[in-house]
mmCIF file of C-alpha atoms in Angstrom:
data_model
loop_
_atom_site.group_PDB
_atom_site.id
_atom_site.type_symbol
_atom_site.label_atom_id
_atom_site.label_comp_id
_atom_site.label_asym_id
_atom_site.label_seq_id
_atom_site.Cartn_x
_atom_site.Cartn_y
_atom_site.Cartn_z
ATOM 1 C CA SER A 1 19.637 -24.842 6.632
ATOM 2 C CA LEU A 2 19.263 -22.243 9.709
ATOM 3 C CA GLU A 3 16.553 -23.190 11.991
ATOM 4 C CA LEU A 4 15.234 -20.641 14.458
ATOM 5 C CA ALA A 5 13.779 -21.063 17.830
ATOM 6 C CA SER A 6 10.751 -18.693 17.257
ATOM 7 C CA PRO A 7 10.455 -18.171 13.453
ATOM 8 C CA VAL A 8 7.332 -15.878 14.555
ATOM 9 C CA SER A 9 8.905 -13.022 16.208
ATOM 10 C CA GLY A 10 12.445 -13.577 16.229
ATOM 11 C CA PRO A 11 15.362 -11.035 14.546
ATOM 12 C CA ALA A 12 15.183 -12.622 11.291
ATOM 13 C CA SER A 13 11.620 -12.299 10.855
ATOM 14 C CA MET A 14 11.616 -8.596 12.026
ATOM 15 C CA ALA A 15 14.450 -8.015 9.756
ATOM 16 C CA ALA A 16 12.512 -9.043 6.760
ATOM 17 C CA SER A 17 9.643 -7.146 8.097
ATOM 18 C CA LEU A 18 11.482 -4.020 8.248
ATOM 19 C CA GLU A 19 12.938 -4.906 4.624
ATOM 20 C CA GLN A 20 9.463 -5.454 3.020
ATOM 21 C CA LEU A 21 8.566 -2.371 4.696
ATOM 22 C CA GLU A 22 11.337 -0.416 3.110
ATOM 23 C CA LEU A 23 10.476 -1.661 -0.293
ATOM 24 C CA ILE A 24 6.914 -0.900 0.164
ATOM 25 C CA GLN A 25 7.898 2.567 1.052
ATOM 26 C CA ARG A 26 10.229 2.843 -1.822
ATOM 27 C CA ALA A 27 7.618 1.696 -4.408
ATOM 28 C CA LEU A 28 4.991 4.038 -2.853
ATOM 29 C CA GLY A 29 7.296 6.848 -3.437
ATOM 30 C CA GLN A 30 6.892 6.323 -7.342
ATOM 31 C CA PHE A 31 2.889 7.597 -6.837
ATOM 32 C CA ASP A 32 1.732 11.107 -6.318
ATOM 33 C CA GLN A 33 0.628 12.225 -3.080
ATOM 34 C CA ARG A 34 -3.218 11.513 -4.096
ATOM 35 C CA GLU A 35 -2.419 8.185 -4.691
ATOM 36 C CA GLN A 36 -0.360 7.386 -1.663
ATOM 37 C CA HIS A 37 -2.986 8.670 0.461
ATOM 38 C CA LEU A 38 -5.579 6.479 -1.244
ATOM 39 C CA LEU A 39 -3.355 3.501 -0.952
ATOM 40 C CA ARG A 40 -2.394 3.905 2.746
ATOM 41 C CA SER A 41 -5.882 4.712 3.901
ATOM 42 C CA ARG A 42 -7.001 1.838 2.646
ATOM 43 C CA ILE A 43 -4.412 -0.814 3.469
ATOM 44 C CA GLU A 44 -3.972 0.386 6.908
ATOM 45 C CA GLY A 45 -8.024 0.779 7.476
ATOM 46 C CA LEU A 46 -8.287 4.002 8.003
ATOM 47 C CA ALA A 47 -10.807 5.311 5.463
ATOM 48 C CA THR A 48 -14.002 4.189 3.560
ATOM 49 C CA PHE A 49 -13.996 4.220 -0.180
ATOM 50 C CA ALA A 50 -16.825 7.025 0.627
ATOM 51 C CA GLU A 51 -14.792 9.166 2.868
ATOM 52 C CA LEU A 52 -11.452 8.737 0.457
ATOM 53 C CA ALA A 53 -14.117 9.961 -2.459
ATOM 54 C CA GLU A 54 -14.864 13.113 -0.159
ATOM 55 C CA GLN A 55 -11.490 13.647 1.405
ATOM 56 C CA LEU A 56 -9.272 13.433 -2.562
ATOM 57 C CA GLY A 57 -11.931 14.776 -4.632
ATOM 58 C CA TYR A 58 -12.858 11.733 -6.508
ATOM 59 C CA GLU A 59 -16.375 11.781 -8.048
ATOM 60 C CA SER A 60 -17.890 9.107 -6.226
ATOM 61 C CA GLU A 61 -17.127 6.471 -3.805
ATOM 62 C CA SER A 62 -16.880 3.697 -7.058
ATOM 63 C CA GLY A 63 -14.166 6.260 -8.585
ATOM 64 C CA ALA A 64 -12.205 5.948 -5.341
ATOM 65 C CA ARG A 65 -12.416 2.053 -5.409
ATOM 66 C CA ARG A 66 -11.614 1.917 -9.128
ATOM 67 C CA ALA A 67 -8.596 4.411 -8.721
ATOM 68 C CA PHE A 68 -7.510 2.246 -5.246
ATOM 69 C CA TYR A 69 -7.428 -1.122 -7.212
ATOM 70 C CA ALA A 70 -5.526 0.438 -10.400
ATOM 71 C CA SER A 71 -3.100 2.059 -7.924
ATOM 72 C CA GLN A 72 -3.133 -1.394 -6.358
ATOM 73 C CA ALA A 73 -2.290 -3.334 -9.070
ATOM 74 C CA ARG A 74 0.236 -0.746 -10.123
ATOM 75 C CA LEU A 75 2.224 -1.157 -6.446
ATOM 76 C CA SER A 76 2.063 -5.014 -7.153
ATOM 77 C CA LEU A 77 3.718 -4.670 -10.509
ATOM 78 C CA ILE A 78 6.363 -2.196 -9.133
ATOM 79 C CA LEU A 79 7.186 -4.302 -6.083
ATOM 80 C CA LYS A 80 7.686 -7.225 -8.496
ATOM 81 C CA ASP A 81 10.287 -5.444 -10.089
ATOM 82 C CA ILE A 82 12.330 -4.339 -7.146
#
């Protein structure tokens, strides 16, 4: 087995992180613009559900929340298949 001197921030872990990021980017490409914005904004902590409801035209904060969780579940399924 391969042992790294620093498993936290070594080249192998950076490569794995980049690979994961590429997979997520590819998976997000399967969503429409509105869903991509919703997912990115919530995952990155850039906006509240209330703000996203207003920005993206959802009927309410809870509507944006439901849409996020549905899109998040779909993203998880897509990532499992990649």
